[in-house]
Amino acid sequence: MSKFLVLFSLIFIVARVSGQSLPIIPQPAEEHVGDGAFILDQNTSIVFDAGNAQLADIAAQLNEYLNKFYGFELPVNAKTKSELSLKLIKALPLGDEGYLLKVDKKGIVITAKAPVGIFYGTQSLQQMLPVSPTEPKQLSLPVADIKDQPRFVWRGLHLDVGRHFFPVSFIKKYLDYMAMYKLNTFHWHLTEDQGWRIEIKKYPGLTDISSWRNETLVGHAGKSDKYDGIGYGGFYTQSQVKEIVQYAADKYITVIPEIEMPGHSLAVLAAYPELGCTGGPYKVGQTWGVFKDVYCAGKEETFTFLENVLDEVCELFPSKYIHIGGDECPKDRWKECPLCQKRMKDEGLADEHELQSYFIKRIEKYLNSKGRQIIGWDEILEGGLAPGASVMSWRGIKGGIEAAKQKHNVVMTPGSHLYFDHYQSKDTEKEPLAIGGYLPLSQVYSYEPVPEELSADEQHFILGAQANVWTEYIPSTMQAEYMLFPRVCALSEVVWTTKDKKDFADFEKRMDTEYQRLDKFGVNYRKKD
């Protein structure tokens, strides 16, 4: 072991005697705050292996941050009085996403096994900077040592762009927020009954027809019969998708696309009615909820269409996983459809649940042939789980437990704790219109992704957790930010910080500083009660 690593090992044998907590969210695995400070200014150079393009990009992003919020940049690989050093050590006894961050009176060193660890080290460094410096272009950082790595490999955040469409600029901002809190998986919900949002060149009807609805319900579904009379829509071109995927990759975020099937497909049927059981006519959904008209499981044309769509999706997204939905698929049409009933008879399927399982397994086989794996909502358990499928458990934790016991990977995302479309106050009159439910910051923070019902071996199938932002009642970017913050900060600690380190009182103290940063960034967050 190098002298450098021995030094860090000795540091972390010592308890955190100062009792001081750094204002970092999510809280690092280990931290020690010393005496004194280092002044970061234009006499500090960012130093790294100039031949490493990823480190050069990380340095550029750090400088972009400093310039935007503090009005100056640091020289790069220059001879100056002090250094901010980015060091890669492949033998470092941490995972790829882990890092060591050392600040002393002479300079700063961020060390990691891989560039992603360096990137996360810079995110922590940014949170250590004073929100309002006492001297312009002179930033005082406390002397400190940090050793950090995440608890879970899947630290996710979802955004539904089907119900309401958000511009590329906001998607990038959303990814910026994710990077700030070391989230690494963006679940992009691209298709819905109310709108198809991704260009598929083979099927222009998806953007000409499926991406637009004639009008939108005003008020709560089931409680209102008023519509706004305004056409609504939008979609992302393939060029824009590539731009977003690359932007995310630069921040070490994987984009998981979701193409809904067999349900939540009304917008598709509006353009291609031959893919439904009745043949239509259909129109893009104008209200919220679950619709009876879904893809016909008895027609070969359905699978040809979906395979062609997935071909283009796989070209655009390099992710290991493709999300295929699988939730809330009514079986009414299938029960009445001669072709679906024939499919069941020919395949020896006992009921319509097994027909859905057939549907999902067939799509899984196709995606597997392209080197991809499927992930779907917990309804894909019904009728039998596809062999290599991973499950997102949203209807509580039962689906996640069942899948893990069957030795399938699981991402926990229960509505009770991780649905950010729920109200943030019991006094709903003071909050923007939401779908319902009550999810305060403390409840998000309290979530434990690993169910007690699982054995030690079964717990290994819990990849992590993610929060979902469904947008039936979130029509604007400002409201999306309001529903996201500050709950996304609690989410980050749920998926990064070990269970024994979590402390809500300490988190709230660190949030006091974070609220000031959010003000600096101009974020529309929900204020403390």
Coordinates of N, CA and C in Angstrom, one line a residue, residues 232-396:
Y232 N -52.3 20.3 -27.4 CA -51.1 20.2 -26.6 C -50.2 19.0 -27.1
G233 N -48.9 19.2 -27.1 CA -48.0 18.2 -27.5 C -46.6 18.6 -27.6
G234 N -45.8 17.7 -28.3 CA -44.4 17.9 -28.4 C -43.7 16.5 -28.5
F235 N -42.5 16.5 -29.0 CA -41.7 15.3 -29.0 C -40.2 15.7 -29.2
Y236 N -39.4 14.7 -28.9 CA -37.9 14.9 -29.0 C -37.5 14.2 -30.3
T237 N -36.7 15.0 -31.1 CA -36.2 14.4 -32.3 C -35.1 13.4 -31.9
Q238 N -34.7 12.6 -32.8 CA -33.6 11.6 -32.5 C -32.3 12.4 -32.2
S239 N -32.1 13.5 -32.9 CA -30.9 14.3 -32.6 C -30.9 14.8 -31.2
Q240 N -32.1 15.3 -30.7 CA -32.2 15.8 -29.4 C -32.0 14.7 -28.4
V241 N -32.5 13.5 -28.7 CA -32.3 12.4 -27.7 C -30.8 12.1 -27.6
K242 N -30.1 12.0 -28.7 CA -28.7 11.8 -28.7 C -27.9 12.8 -27.8
E243 N -28.4 14.1 -28.0 CA -27.8 15.2 -27.3 C -28.0 15.0 -25.8
I244 N -29.2 14.6 -25.4 CA -29.5 14.4 -24.0 C -28.7 13.2 -23.4
V245 N -28.7 12.1 -24.2 CA -28.0 10.9 -23.7 C -26.5 11.2 -23.5
Q246 N -25.9 12.0 -24.4 CA -24.5 12.4 -24.2 C -24.3 13.3 -23.0
Y247 N -25.2 14.3 -22.9 CA -25.1 15.2 -21.8 C -25.2 14.4 -20.5
A248 N -26.1 13.4 -20.4 CA -26.1 12.6 -19.2 C -24.9 11.8 -19.0
A249 N -24.3 11.3 -20.0 CA -23.1 10.5 -19.9 C -21.9 11.3 -19.4
D250 N -21.9 12.6 -19.8 CA -20.8 13.4 -19.3 C -20.9 13.7 -17.8
K251 N -22.1 13.4 -17.2 CA -22.3 13.5 -15.8 C -22.5 12.1 -15.1
Y252 N -22.0 11.1 -15.9 CA -22.0 9.7 -15.4 C -23.4 9.3 -15.0
I253 N -24.4 9.7 -15.8 CA -25.8 9.3 -15.6 C -26.2 8.4 -16.8
T254 N -26.8 7.2 -16.5 CA -27.3 6.4 -17.5 C -28.8 6.7 -17.8
V255 N -29.2 6.8 -19.0 CA -30.6 7.1 -19.4 C -31.3 5.8 -19.7
I256 N -32.3 5.5 -19.0 CA -33.1 4.3 -19.2 C -34.4 4.8 -19.9
P257 N -34.7 4.5 -21.2 CA -35.9 4.8 -21.8 C -37.0 3.9 -21.4
E258 N -38.2 4.4 -21.3 CA -39.4 3.6 -21.1 C -40.3 3.7 -22.3
I259 N -40.6 2.5 -22.9 CA -41.6 2.4 -24.0 C -42.7 1.5 -23.5
E260 N -43.8 2.2 -23.1 CA -44.9 1.4 -22.5 C -45.6 0.4 -23.3
M261 N -45.8 -0.8 -22.7 CA -46.6 -1.9 -23.4 C -47.0 -2.9 -22.3
P262 N -48.1 -3.7 -22.4 CA -49.1 -3.6 -23.5 C -50.1 -2.4 -23.3
G263 N -50.2 -1.9 -22.0 CA -51.1 -0.8 -21.8 C -50.5 0.5 -22.0
H264 N -51.2 1.6 -21.6 CA -50.8 3.0 -21.7 C -50.3 3.2 -23.1
S265 N -51.1 2.7 -24.1 CA -50.7 2.8 -25.5 C -51.7 3.4 -26.4
L266 N -52.7 4.2 -25.8 CA -53.8 4.8 -26.6 C -53.3 5.8 -27.6
A267 N -52.2 6.5 -27.3 CA -51.7 7.5 -28.2 C -51.2 6.8 -29.5
V268 N -50.6 5.7 -29.4 CA -50.1 4.9 -30.5 C -51.3 4.4 -31.4
L269 N -52.3 3.9 -30.7 CA -53.5 3.4 -31.5 C -54.2 4.5 -32.2
A270 N -54.1 5.7 -31.8 CA -54.7 6.9 -32.5 C -54.1 7.0 -33.9
A271 N -52.8 6.7 -34.0 CA -52.1 6.8 -35.3 C -52.1 5.5 -36.0
Y272 N -52.1 4.4 -35.3 CA -52.0 3.0 -35.9 C -53.1 2.1 -35.3
P273 N -54.4 2.4 -35.7 CA -55.5 1.7 -35.1 C -55.5 0.2 -35.3
E274 N -54.8 -0.2 -36.4 CA -54.7 -1.7 -36.6 C -54.0 -2.5 -35.6
L275 N -53.3 -1.8 -34.6 CA -52.6 -2.4 -33.6 C -53.5 -2.7 -32.3
G276 N -54.7 -2.2 -32.4 CA -55.6 -2.4 -31.3 C -56.5 -3.6 -31.6
C277 N -57.2 -4.1 -30.6 CA -58.1 -5.2 -30.7 C -59.4 -4.9 -31.5
T278 N -59.9 -3.7 -31.4 CA -61.2 -3.3 -32.1 C -61.0 -2.6 -33.4
G279 N -59.8 -2.1 -33.6 CA -59.5 -1.4 -34.9 C -59.9 0.1 -34.8
G280 N -60.4 0.5 -33.7 CA -60.7 1.9 -33.4 C -62.1 2.4 -33.9
P281 N -62.3 3.7 -34.2 CA -61.2 4.7 -34.1 C -60.8 5.0 -32.7
Y282 N -59.6 5.5 -32.6 CA -59.1 5.9 -31.3 C -58.6 7.4 -31.3
K283 N -58.5 8.0 -30.2 CA -57.8 9.3 -30.2 C -56.9 9.4 -28.9
V284 N -55.9 10.3 -29.1 CA -54.9 10.5 -28.0 C -55.7 10.9 -26.7
G285 N -55.3 10.3 -25.6 CA -56.0 10.6 -24.3 C -56.0 12.1 -23.9
Q286 N -57.1 12.5 -23.4 CA -57.3 13.9 -23.0 C -57.5 14.1 -21.5
T287 N -57.7 12.9 -20.9 CA -57.8 12.9 -19.4 C -56.8 12.0 -18.8
W288 N -56.9 11.8 -17.5 CA -55.9 10.9 -16.9 C -56.6 9.6 -16.4
G289 N -55.8 8.6 -16.1 CA -56.3 7.3 -15.7 C -55.9 6.2 -16.5
V290 N -56.6 5.1 -16.5 CA -56.3 3.9 -17.2 C -57.4 3.7 -18.3
F291 N -56.9 3.4 -19.5 CA -57.8 3.2 -20.6 C -57.9 1.7 -21.1
K292 N -59.1 1.3 -21.5 CA -59.3 -0.1 -21.9 C -58.5 -0.5 -23.1
D293 N -58.4 0.4 -24.1 CA -57.7 0.1 -25.4 C -56.2 0.0 -25.2
V294 N -55.7 -1.2 -25.5 CA -54.3 -1.5 -25.4 C -53.8 -2.2 -26.6
Y295 N -52.5 -2.5 -26.7 CA -52.0 -3.3 -27.9 C -52.7 -4.6 -27.9
C296 N -53.1 -5.1 -29.1 CA -53.6 -6.4 -29.3 C -52.5 -7.4 -29.2
A297 N -52.7 -8.4 -28.3 CA -51.6 -9.4 -28.1 C -51.8 -10.6 -29.1
G298 N -52.9 -10.5 -29.9 CA -53.1 -11.6 -30.8 C -52.6 -11.4 -32.2
K299 N -52.2 -10.2 -32.5 CA -51.8 -9.8 -33.8 C -50.3 -9.8 -33.9
E300 N -49.8 -10.4 -35.0 CA -48.3 -10.4 -35.2 C -47.9 -8.9 -35.6
E301 N -48.8 -8.1 -36.2 CA -48.4 -6.8 -36.5 C -48.0 -6.0 -35.3
T302 N -48.6 -6.3 -34.1 CA -48.2 -5.6 -32.9 C -46.7 -5.8 -32.6
F303 N -46.3 -7.1 -32.6 CA -44.9 -7.4 -32.3 C -43.9 -6.9 -33.4
T304 N -44.3 -6.9 -34.6 CA -43.5 -6.3 -35.7 C -43.3 -4.8 -35.4
F305 N -44.4 -4.1 -35.1 CA -44.3 -2.7 -34.8 C -43.4 -2.4 -33.6
L306 N -43.6 -3.2 -32.5 CA -42.8 -2.9 -31.3 C -41.3 -3.3 -31.5
E307 N -41.0 -4.3 -32.2 CA -39.6 -4.7 -32.5 C -39.0 -3.6 -33.4
N308 N -39.7 -3.1 -34.3 CA -39.1 -2.0 -35.2 C -38.9 -0.7 -34.3
V309 N -39.8 -0.4 -33.4 CA -39.6 0.7 -32.5 C -38.4 0.5 -31.7
L310 N -38.3 -0.7 -31.1 CA -37.2 -1.0 -30.2 C -35.9 -1.0 -30.9
D311 N -35.9 -1.3 -32.2 CA -34.6 -1.3 -32.9 C -34.1 0.2 -32.9
E312 N -34.9 1.1 -33.1 CA -34.5 2.5 -33.2 C -34.2 3.0 -31.8
V313 N -34.9 2.6 -30.8 CA -34.7 3.0 -29.4 C -33.3 2.5 -29.0
C314 N -33.0 1.2 -29.3 CA -31.7 0.7 -28.9 C -30.5 1.4 -29.6
E315 N -30.8 1.9 -30.8 CA -29.7 2.7 -31.5 C -29.4 4.0 -30.7
L316 N -30.5 4.5 -30.1 CA -30.3 5.8 -29.5 C -29.8 5.7 -28.0
F317 N -30.2 4.7 -27.3 CA -29.8 4.5 -25.9 C -28.9 3.3 -25.7
P318 N -27.7 3.6 -25.2 CA -26.7 2.5 -25.0 C -26.9 1.7 -23.7
S319 N -28.0 2.1 -22.9 CA -28.2 1.5 -21.6 C -28.4 0.0 -21.7
K320 N -27.9 -0.7 -20.6 CA -28.1 -2.1 -20.4 C -29.6 -2.5 -20.4
Y321 N -30.4 -1.6 -19.7 CA -31.8 -1.9 -19.5 C -32.7 -1.0 -20.5
I322 N -33.8 -1.6 -21.0 CA -34.8 -0.9 -21.6 C -36.1 -1.2 -20.8
H323 N -36.8 -0.1 -20.4 CA -38.0 -0.3 -19.5 C -39.2 -0.5 -20.5
I324 N -39.9 -1.5 -20.2 CA -41.1 -1.8 -21.1 C -42.4 -1.6 -20.4
G325 N -42.4 -0.9 -19.3 CA -43.7 -0.6 -18.6 C -44.3 -1.9 -18.0
G326 N -45.4 -2.3 -18.6 CA -46.1 -3.5 -18.1 C -47.1 -3.3 -17.1
D327 N -47.4 -2.0 -16.7 CA -48.3 -1.7 -15.6 C -49.7 -1.4 -16.1
E328 N -50.6 -1.5 -15.3 CA -52.0 -1.1 -15.5 C -52.5 -1.4 -16.9
C329 N -52.5 -2.7 -17.2 CA -53.0 -3.1 -18.5 C -54.3 -3.8 -18.3
P330 N -55.5 -3.1 -18.6 CA -56.8 -3.8 -18.5 C -56.8 -5.0 -19.5
K331 N -57.5 -6.0 -19.1 CA -57.6 -7.2 -20.0 C -59.0 -7.3 -20.7
D332 N -59.8 -6.3 -20.5 CA -61.2 -6.3 -21.1 C -61.2 -6.6 -22.6
R333 N -60.4 -5.9 -23.3 CA -60.4 -6.0 -24.8 C -59.8 -7.4 -25.2
W334 N -58.8 -7.9 -24.4 CA -58.3 -9.2 -24.7 C -59.3 -10.3 -24.5
K335 N -60.1 -10.1 -23.5 CA -61.2 -11.1 -23.2 C -62.2 -11.2 -24.3
E336 N -62.4 -10.1 -25.0 CA -63.4 -10.0 -26.1 C -62.8 -10.3 -27.5
C337 N -61.5 -10.3 -27.6 CA -60.8 -10.3 -28.9 C -60.6 -11.7 -29.4
P338 N -61.2 -12.1 -30.5 CA -61.0 -13.5 -31.0 C -59.5 -13.8 -31.3
L339 N -58.7 -12.8 -31.7 CA -57.3 -13.1 -32.0 C -56.5 -13.3 -30.7
C340 N -56.8 -12.6 -29.7 CA -56.2 -12.8 -28.4 C -56.6 -14.1 -27.8
Q341 N -57.8 -14.5 -27.9 CA -58.3 -15.8 -27.4 C -57.6 -16.9 -28.2
K342 N -57.5 -16.7 -29.5 CA -56.8 -17.7 -30.3 C -55.3 -17.9 -29.9
R343 N -54.7 -16.7 -29.6 CA -53.3 -16.8 -29.1 C -53.2 -17.5 -27.8
M344 N -54.1 -17.3 -26.9 CA -54.1 -18.0 -25.7 C -54.2 -19.5 -25.9
K345 N -55.1 -19.9 -26.8 CA -55.4 -21.3 -27.0 C -54.2 -22.0 -27.7
D346 N -53.6 -21.3 -28.7 CA -52.5 -21.8 -29.4 C -51.2 -22.0 -28.5
E347 N -51.1 -21.0 -27.6 CA -49.9 -21.1 -26.7 C -50.1 -21.8 -25.4
G348 N -51.3 -22.3 -25.2 CA -51.6 -23.0 -24.0 C -51.6 -22.1 -22.7
L349 N -52.2 -20.9 -22.9 CA -52.2 -20.0 -21.8 C -53.5 -20.1 -21.0
A350 N -53.4 -20.1 -19.7 CA -54.6 -20.3 -18.8 C -55.5 -19.1 -18.8
D351 N -55.0 -17.9 -18.8 CA -55.8 -16.7 -18.7 C -55.1 -15.5 -19.3
E352 N -55.7 -14.3 -19.2 CA -55.2 -13.1 -19.8 C -53.9 -12.6 -19.0
H353 N -53.8 -13.0 -17.8 CA -52.5 -12.6 -17.1 C -51.4 -13.4 -17.7
E354 N -51.6 -14.6 -18.1 CA -50.5 -15.4 -18.7 C -50.3 -14.9 -20.2
L355 N -51.3 -14.3 -20.8 CA -51.2 -13.7 -22.1 C -50.3 -12.5 -22.0
Q356 N -50.4 -11.7 -20.9 CA -49.5 -10.6 -20.7 C -48.1 -11.1 -20.5
S357 N -47.9 -12.1 -19.7 CA -46.6 -12.7 -19.5 C -46.0 -13.2 -20.8
Y358 N -46.8 -13.8 -21.7 CA -46.4 -14.2 -23.0 C -45.9 -12.9 -23.7
F359 N -46.6 -11.9 -23.7 CA -46.3 -10.6 -24.4 C -44.9 -10.1 -23.9
I360 N -44.8 -10.0 -22.6 CA -43.5 -9.5 -22.0 C -42.3 -10.4 -22.3
K361 N -42.6 -11.7 -22.2 CA -41.5 -12.7 -22.4 C -41.0 -12.6 -23.9
R362 N -42.0 -12.4 -24.8 CA -41.6 -12.3 -26.2 C -40.8 -11.0 -26.5
I363 N -41.1 -9.9 -25.9 CA -40.4 -8.7 -26.0 C -39.0 -8.9 -25.4
E364 N -39.0 -9.5 -24.2 CA -37.7 -9.8 -23.5 C -36.7 -10.6 -24.4
K365 N -37.2 -11.6 -25.1 CA -36.4 -12.4 -25.9 C -35.8 -11.6 -27.1
Y366 N -36.7 -10.7 -27.6 CA -36.2 -9.9 -28.7 C -35.1 -8.9 -28.2
L367 N -35.3 -8.3 -27.1 CA -34.3 -7.3 -26.6 C -33.0 -8.1 -26.1
N368 N -33.2 -9.3 -25.6 CA -32.0 -10.1 -25.2 C -31.2 -10.3 -26.5
S369 N -31.8 -10.6 -27.6 CA -31.1 -10.8 -28.9 C -30.3 -9.6 -29.3
K370 N -30.6 -8.5 -28.8 CA -29.9 -7.2 -29.1 C -29.0 -6.8 -28.0
G371 N -28.7 -7.8 -27.1 CA -27.8 -7.5 -26.0 C -28.4 -6.7 -24.8
R372 N -29.7 -6.5 -24.8 CA -30.3 -5.7 -23.7 C -31.1 -6.6 -22.8
Q373 N -31.4 -5.9 -21.6 CA -32.3 -6.6 -20.6 C -33.5 -5.7 -20.4
I374 N -34.6 -6.4 -20.0 CA -35.8 -5.6 -19.7 C -36.0 -5.3 -18.2
I375 N -36.6 -4.2 -17.9 CA -37.1 -3.9 -16.6 C -38.5 -3.4 -16.7
G376 N -39.4 -3.8 -15.8 CA -40.8 -3.3 -15.9 C -41.4 -3.2 -14.5
W377 N -42.5 -2.5 -14.5 CA -43.2 -2.3 -13.2 C -43.7 -3.7 -12.7
D378 N -44.0 -3.7 -11.4 CA -44.2 -5.0 -10.7 C -45.4 -5.9 -11.3
E379 N -46.3 -5.3 -12.1 CA -47.3 -6.1 -12.7 C -46.7 -7.2 -13.7
I380 N -45.5 -7.0 -14.1 CA -44.9 -8.1 -15.0 C -44.7 -9.4 -14.2
L381 N -44.9 -9.4 -12.9 CA -44.9 -10.6 -12.2 C -46.1 -11.5 -12.4
E382 N -47.2 -10.8 -12.8 CA -48.5 -11.5 -13.0 C -48.4 -12.5 -14.2
G383 N -48.8 -13.7 -14.0 CA -48.8 -14.7 -15.0 C -47.4 -15.3 -15.3
G384 N -46.5 -15.0 -14.4 CA -45.1 -15.6 -14.6 C -44.1 -14.5 -15.1
L385 N -43.0 -14.4 -14.3 CA -42.0 -13.4 -14.7 C -41.1 -13.9 -15.8
A386 N -40.8 -13.0 -16.7 CA -39.9 -13.3 -17.8 C -38.5 -13.7 -17.2
P387 N -37.8 -14.6 -17.9 CA -36.6 -15.2 -17.2 C -35.6 -14.3 -16.7
G388 N -35.2 -13.3 -17.5 CA -34.1 -12.4 -17.0 C -34.6 -11.0 -16.7
A389 N -35.9 -10.8 -16.4 CA -36.5 -9.5 -16.2 C -36.1 -8.9 -14.8
S390 N -35.9 -7.6 -14.8 CA -35.8 -6.9 -13.5 C -37.1 -6.2 -13.2
V391 N -37.4 -6.0 -11.9 CA -38.7 -5.5 -11.5 C -38.5 -4.2 -10.8
M392 N -39.4 -3.2 -11.1 CA -39.5 -2.0 -10.3 C -40.8 -2.1 -9.5
S393 N -40.6 -2.1 -8.2 CA -41.7 -2.4 -7.2 C -42.3 -1.0 -6.8
W394 N -43.5 -0.7 -7.4 CA -44.1 0.6 -7.1 C -45.4 0.4 -6.2
R395 N -46.1 -0.7 -6.3 CA -47.3 -0.9 -5.5 C -46.9 -1.4 -4.1
G396 N -46.1 -0.6 -3.4 CA -45.6 -1.1 -2.1 C -44.3 -1.9 -2.3

